[in-house]
Backbone as JSON Lines, residues from 0, in Angstrom:
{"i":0,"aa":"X","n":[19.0,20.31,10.56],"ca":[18.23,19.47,9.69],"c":[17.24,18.67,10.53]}
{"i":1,"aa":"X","n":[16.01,18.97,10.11],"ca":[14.71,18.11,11.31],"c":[14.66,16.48,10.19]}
{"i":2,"aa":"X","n":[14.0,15.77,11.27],"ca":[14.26,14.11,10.47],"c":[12.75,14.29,10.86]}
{"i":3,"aa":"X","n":[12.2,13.16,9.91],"ca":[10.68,13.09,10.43],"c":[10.25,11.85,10.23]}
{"i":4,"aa":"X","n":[9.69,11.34,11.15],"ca":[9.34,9.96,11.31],"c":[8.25,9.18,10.85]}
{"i":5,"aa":"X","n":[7.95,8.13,9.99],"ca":[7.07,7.75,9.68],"c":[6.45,6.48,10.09]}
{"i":6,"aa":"X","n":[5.3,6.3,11.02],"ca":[4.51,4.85,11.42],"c":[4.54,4.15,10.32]}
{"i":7,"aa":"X","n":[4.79,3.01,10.17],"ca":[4.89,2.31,9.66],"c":[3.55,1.56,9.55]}
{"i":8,"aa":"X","n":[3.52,1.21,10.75],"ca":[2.27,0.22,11.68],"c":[1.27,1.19,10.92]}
{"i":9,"aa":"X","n":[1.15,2.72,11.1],"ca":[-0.31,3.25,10.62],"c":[-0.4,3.54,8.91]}
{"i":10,"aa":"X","n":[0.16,3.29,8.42],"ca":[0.94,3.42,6.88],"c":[-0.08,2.02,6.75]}
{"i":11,"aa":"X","n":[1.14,1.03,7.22],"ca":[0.04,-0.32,6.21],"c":[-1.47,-0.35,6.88]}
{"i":12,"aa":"X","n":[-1.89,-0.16,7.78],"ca":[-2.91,-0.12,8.35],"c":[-3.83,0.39,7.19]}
{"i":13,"aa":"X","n":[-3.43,1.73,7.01],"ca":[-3.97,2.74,5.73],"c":[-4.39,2.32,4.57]}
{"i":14,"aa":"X","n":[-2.74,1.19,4.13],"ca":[-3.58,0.49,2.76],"c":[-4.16,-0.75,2.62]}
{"i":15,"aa":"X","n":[-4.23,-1.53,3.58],"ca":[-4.97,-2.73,4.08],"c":[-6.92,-1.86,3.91]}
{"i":16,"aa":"X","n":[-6.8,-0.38,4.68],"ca":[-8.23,-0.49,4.65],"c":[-8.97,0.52,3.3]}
{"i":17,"aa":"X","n":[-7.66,0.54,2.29],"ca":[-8.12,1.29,1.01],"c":[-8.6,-0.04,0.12]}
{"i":18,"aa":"X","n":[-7.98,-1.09,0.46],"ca":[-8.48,-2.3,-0.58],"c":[-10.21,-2.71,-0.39]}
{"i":19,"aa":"X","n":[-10.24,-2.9,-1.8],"ca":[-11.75,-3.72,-2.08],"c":[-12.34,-4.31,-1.39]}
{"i":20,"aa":"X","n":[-13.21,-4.09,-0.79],"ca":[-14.23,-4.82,-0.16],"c":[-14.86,-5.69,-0.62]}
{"i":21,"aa":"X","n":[-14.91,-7.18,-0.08],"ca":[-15.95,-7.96,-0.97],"c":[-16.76,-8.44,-0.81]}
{"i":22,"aa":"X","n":[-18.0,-8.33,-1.14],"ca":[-19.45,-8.32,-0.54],"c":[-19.6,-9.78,-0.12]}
{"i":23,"aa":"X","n":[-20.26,-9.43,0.74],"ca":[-20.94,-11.18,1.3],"c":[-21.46,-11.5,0.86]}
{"i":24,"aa":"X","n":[-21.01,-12.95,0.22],"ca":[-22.06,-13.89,-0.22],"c":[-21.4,-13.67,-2.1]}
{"i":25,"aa":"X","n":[-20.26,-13.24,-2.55],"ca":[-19.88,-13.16,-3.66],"c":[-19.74,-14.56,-4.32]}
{"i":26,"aa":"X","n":[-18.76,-15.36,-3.55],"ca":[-18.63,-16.76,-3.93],"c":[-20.31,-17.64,-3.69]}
{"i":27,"aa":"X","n":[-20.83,-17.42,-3.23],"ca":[-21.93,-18.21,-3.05],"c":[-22.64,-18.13,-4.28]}
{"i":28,"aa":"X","n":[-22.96,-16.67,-5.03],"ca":[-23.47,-16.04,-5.79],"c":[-22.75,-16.67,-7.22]}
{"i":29,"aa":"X","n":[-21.24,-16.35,-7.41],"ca":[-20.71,-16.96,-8.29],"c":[-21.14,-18.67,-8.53]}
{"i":30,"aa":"X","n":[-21.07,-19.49,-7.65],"ca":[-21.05,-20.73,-7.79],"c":[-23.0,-20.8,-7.93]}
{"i":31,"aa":"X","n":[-23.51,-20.08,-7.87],"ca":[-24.87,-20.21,-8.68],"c":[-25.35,-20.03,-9.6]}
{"i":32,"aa":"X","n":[-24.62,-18.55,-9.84],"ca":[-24.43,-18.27,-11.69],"c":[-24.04,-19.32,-12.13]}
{"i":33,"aa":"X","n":[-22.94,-19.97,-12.04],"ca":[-22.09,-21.06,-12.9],"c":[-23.19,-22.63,-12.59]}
{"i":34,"aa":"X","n":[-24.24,-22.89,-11.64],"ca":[-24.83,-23.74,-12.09],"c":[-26.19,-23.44,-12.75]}
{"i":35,"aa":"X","n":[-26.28,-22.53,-12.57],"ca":[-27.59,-21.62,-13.33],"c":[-27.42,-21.86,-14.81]}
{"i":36,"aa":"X","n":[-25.91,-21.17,-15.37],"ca":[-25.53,-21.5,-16.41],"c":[-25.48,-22.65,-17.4]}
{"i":37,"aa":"X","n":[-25.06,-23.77,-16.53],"ca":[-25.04,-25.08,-16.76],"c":[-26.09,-26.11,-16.83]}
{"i":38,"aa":"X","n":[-27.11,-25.48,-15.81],"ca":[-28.42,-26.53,-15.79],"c":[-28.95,-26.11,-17.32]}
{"i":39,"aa":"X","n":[-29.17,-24.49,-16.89],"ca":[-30.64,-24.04,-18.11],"c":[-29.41,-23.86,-19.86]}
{"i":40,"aa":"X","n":[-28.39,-24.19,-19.65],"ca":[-27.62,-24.63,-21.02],"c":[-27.64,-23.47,-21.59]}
{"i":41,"aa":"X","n":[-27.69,-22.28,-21.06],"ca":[-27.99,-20.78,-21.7],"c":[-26.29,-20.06,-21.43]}
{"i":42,"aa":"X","n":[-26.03,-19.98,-22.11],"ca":[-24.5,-19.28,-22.34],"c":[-24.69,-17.59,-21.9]}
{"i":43,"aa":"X","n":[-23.65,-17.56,-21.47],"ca":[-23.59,-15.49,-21.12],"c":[-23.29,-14.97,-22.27]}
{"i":44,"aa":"X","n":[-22.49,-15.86,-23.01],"ca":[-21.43,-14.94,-23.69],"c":[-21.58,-15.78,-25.18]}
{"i":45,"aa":"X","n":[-22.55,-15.22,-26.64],"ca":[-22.46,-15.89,-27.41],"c":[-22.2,-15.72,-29.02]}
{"i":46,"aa":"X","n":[-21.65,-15.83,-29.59],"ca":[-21.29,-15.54,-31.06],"c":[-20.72,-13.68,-31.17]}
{"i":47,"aa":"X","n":[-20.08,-14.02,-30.33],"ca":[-19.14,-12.7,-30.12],"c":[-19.73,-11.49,-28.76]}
{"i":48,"aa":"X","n":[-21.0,-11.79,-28.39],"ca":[-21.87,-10.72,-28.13],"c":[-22.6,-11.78,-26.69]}
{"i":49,"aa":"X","n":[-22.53,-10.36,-25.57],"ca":[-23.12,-10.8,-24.25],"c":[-24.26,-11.23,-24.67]}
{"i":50,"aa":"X","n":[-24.87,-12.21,-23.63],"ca":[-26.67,-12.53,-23.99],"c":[-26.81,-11.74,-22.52]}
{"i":51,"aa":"X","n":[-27.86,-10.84,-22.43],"ca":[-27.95,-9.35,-21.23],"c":[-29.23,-10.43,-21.36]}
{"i":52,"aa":"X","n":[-29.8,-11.67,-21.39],"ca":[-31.5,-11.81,-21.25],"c":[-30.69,-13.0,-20.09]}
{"i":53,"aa":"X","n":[-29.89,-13.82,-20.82],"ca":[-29.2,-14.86,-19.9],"c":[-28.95,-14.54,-18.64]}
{"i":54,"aa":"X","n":[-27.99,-13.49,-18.97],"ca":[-27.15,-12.3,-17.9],"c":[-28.4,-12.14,-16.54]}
{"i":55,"aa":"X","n":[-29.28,-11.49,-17.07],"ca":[-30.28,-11.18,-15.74],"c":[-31.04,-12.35,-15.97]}
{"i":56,"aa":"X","n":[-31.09,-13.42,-16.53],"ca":[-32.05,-14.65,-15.42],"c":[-31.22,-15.28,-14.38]}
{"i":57,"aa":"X","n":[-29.56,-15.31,-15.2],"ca":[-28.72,-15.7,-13.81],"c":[-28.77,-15.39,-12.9]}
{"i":58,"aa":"X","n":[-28.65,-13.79,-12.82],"ca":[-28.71,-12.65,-11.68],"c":[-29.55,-12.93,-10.79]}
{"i":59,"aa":"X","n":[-30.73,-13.1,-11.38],"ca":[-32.31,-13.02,-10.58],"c":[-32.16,-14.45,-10.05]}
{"i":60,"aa":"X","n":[-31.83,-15.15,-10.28],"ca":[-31.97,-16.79,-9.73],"c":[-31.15,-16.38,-8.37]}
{"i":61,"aa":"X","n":[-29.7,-16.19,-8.96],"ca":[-28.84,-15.99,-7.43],"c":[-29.51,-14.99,-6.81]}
{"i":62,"aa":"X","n":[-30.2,-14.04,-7.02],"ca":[-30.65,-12.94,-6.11],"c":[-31.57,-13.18,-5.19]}
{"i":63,"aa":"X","n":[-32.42,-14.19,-5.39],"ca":[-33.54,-14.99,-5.07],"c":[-32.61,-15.95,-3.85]}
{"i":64,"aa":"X","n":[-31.48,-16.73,-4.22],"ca":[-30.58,-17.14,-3.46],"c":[-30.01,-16.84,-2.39]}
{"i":65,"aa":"X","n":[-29.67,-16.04,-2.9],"ca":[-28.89,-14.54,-1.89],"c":[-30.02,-13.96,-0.85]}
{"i":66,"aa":"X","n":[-30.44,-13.43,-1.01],"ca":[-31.69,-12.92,-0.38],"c":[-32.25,-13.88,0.84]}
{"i":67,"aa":"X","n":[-32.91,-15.01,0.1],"ca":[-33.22,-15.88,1.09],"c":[-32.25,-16.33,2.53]}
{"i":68,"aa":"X","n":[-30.64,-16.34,2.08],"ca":[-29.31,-16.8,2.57],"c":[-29.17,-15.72,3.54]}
{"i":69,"aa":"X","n":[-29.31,-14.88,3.07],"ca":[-28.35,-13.58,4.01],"c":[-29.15,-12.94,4.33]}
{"i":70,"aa":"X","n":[-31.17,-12.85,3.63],"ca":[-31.93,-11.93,4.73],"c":[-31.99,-10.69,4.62]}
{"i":71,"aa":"X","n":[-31.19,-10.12,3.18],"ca":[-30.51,-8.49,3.1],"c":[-31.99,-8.06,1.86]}
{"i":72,"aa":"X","n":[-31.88,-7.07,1.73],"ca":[-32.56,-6.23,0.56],"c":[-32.7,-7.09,-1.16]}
{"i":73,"aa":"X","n":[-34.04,-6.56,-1.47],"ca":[-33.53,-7.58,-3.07],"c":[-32.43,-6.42,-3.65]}
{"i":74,"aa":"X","n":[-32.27,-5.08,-2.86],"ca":[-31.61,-4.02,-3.94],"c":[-30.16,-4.93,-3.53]}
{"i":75,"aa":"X","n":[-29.84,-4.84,-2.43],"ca":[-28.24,-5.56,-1.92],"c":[-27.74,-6.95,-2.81]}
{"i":76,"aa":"X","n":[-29.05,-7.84,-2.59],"ca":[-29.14,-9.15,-3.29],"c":[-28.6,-9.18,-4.97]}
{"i":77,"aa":"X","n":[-29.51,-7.93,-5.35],"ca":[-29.24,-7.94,-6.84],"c":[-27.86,-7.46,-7.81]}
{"i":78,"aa":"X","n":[-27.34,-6.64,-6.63],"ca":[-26.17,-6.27,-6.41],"c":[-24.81,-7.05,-6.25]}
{"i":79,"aa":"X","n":[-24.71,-8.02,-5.71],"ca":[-24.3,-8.93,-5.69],"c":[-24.05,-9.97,-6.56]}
{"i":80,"aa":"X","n":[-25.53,-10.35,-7.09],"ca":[-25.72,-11.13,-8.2],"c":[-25.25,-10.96,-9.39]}
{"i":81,"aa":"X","n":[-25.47,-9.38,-9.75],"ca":[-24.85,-8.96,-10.75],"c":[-23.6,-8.43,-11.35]}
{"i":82,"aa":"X","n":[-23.05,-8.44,-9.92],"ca":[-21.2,-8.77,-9.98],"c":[-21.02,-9.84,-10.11]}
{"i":83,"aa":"X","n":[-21.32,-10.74,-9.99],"ca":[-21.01,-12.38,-10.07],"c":[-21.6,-12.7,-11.39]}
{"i":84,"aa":"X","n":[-23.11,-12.27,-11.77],"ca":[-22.68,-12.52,-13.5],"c":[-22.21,-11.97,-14.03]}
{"i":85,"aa":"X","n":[-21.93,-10.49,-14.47],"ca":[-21.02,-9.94,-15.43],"c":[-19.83,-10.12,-15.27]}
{"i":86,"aa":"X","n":[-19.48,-10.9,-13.69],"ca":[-17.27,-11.55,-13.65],"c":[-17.56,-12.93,-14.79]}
{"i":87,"aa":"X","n":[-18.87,-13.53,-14.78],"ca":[-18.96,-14.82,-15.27],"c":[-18.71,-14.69,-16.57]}
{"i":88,"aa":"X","n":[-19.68,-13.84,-17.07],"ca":[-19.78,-13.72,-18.76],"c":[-18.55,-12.61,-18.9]}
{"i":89,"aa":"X","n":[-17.68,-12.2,-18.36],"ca":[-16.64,-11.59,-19.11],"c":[-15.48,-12.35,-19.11]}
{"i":90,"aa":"X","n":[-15.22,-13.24,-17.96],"ca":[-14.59,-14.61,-17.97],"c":[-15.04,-15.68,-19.33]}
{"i":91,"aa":"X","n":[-16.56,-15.53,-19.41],"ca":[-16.4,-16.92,-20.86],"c":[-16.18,-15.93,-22.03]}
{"i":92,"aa":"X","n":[-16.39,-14.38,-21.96],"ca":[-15.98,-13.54,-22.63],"c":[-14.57,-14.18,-23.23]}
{"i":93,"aa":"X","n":[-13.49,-13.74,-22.22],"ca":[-11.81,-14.13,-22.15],"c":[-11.69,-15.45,-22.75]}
{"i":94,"aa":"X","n":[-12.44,-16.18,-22.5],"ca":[-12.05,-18.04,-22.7],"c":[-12.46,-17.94,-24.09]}
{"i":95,"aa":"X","n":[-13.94,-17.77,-24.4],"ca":[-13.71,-17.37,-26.04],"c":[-12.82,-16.97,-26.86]}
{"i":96,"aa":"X","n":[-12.02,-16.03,-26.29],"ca":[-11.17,-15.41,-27.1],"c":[-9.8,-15.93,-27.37]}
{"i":97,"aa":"X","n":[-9.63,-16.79,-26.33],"ca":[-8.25,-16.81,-26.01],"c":[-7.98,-18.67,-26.19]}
């Protein structure tokens, strides 16, 4: 009967580097949506239904943010931005509902 041995050490290694990556500058991005939100009094999320006009002025404000901050692409920038508003407005999504 052969036994066969398994690294352990290269096992978790493995799933440490299958997890999510999270872009630079996510929290920065988030905490601009959310004052973006708050200054211009424009809601993401309203009478049941995303506002997608809100959605991308947030975006574009932080992207403008982002960009300037980190120096990267507006494609990278916008990218960014727009994970951080659609977590925002599906979060006041949830809070609406719940």
């Amino acid at each position: 009967m052969s036994s066969r041995h398994i690294s352990w050490n290269a096992a978790l290694r493995d799933i440490r580097d299958d997890r999510a990556k999270i872009p630079a500058g996510l929290l920065a991005a988030k905490a601009s949506i959310n004052l973006t939100v708050h200054y211009d009094r424009r809601p993401l999320f309203v009478a049941g239904k995303f506002d997608r006009s809100a959605i991308m002025r947030a975006a574009a404000k932080a992207a403008h943010l982002h960009q300037a901050r980190f120096g990267c692409s507006w494609t990278n920038a916008m990218s960014v931005a727009l994970k951080a508003a659609w977590g925002a407005a599906k979060l006041a999504h949830h809070m609406a509902t719940h």
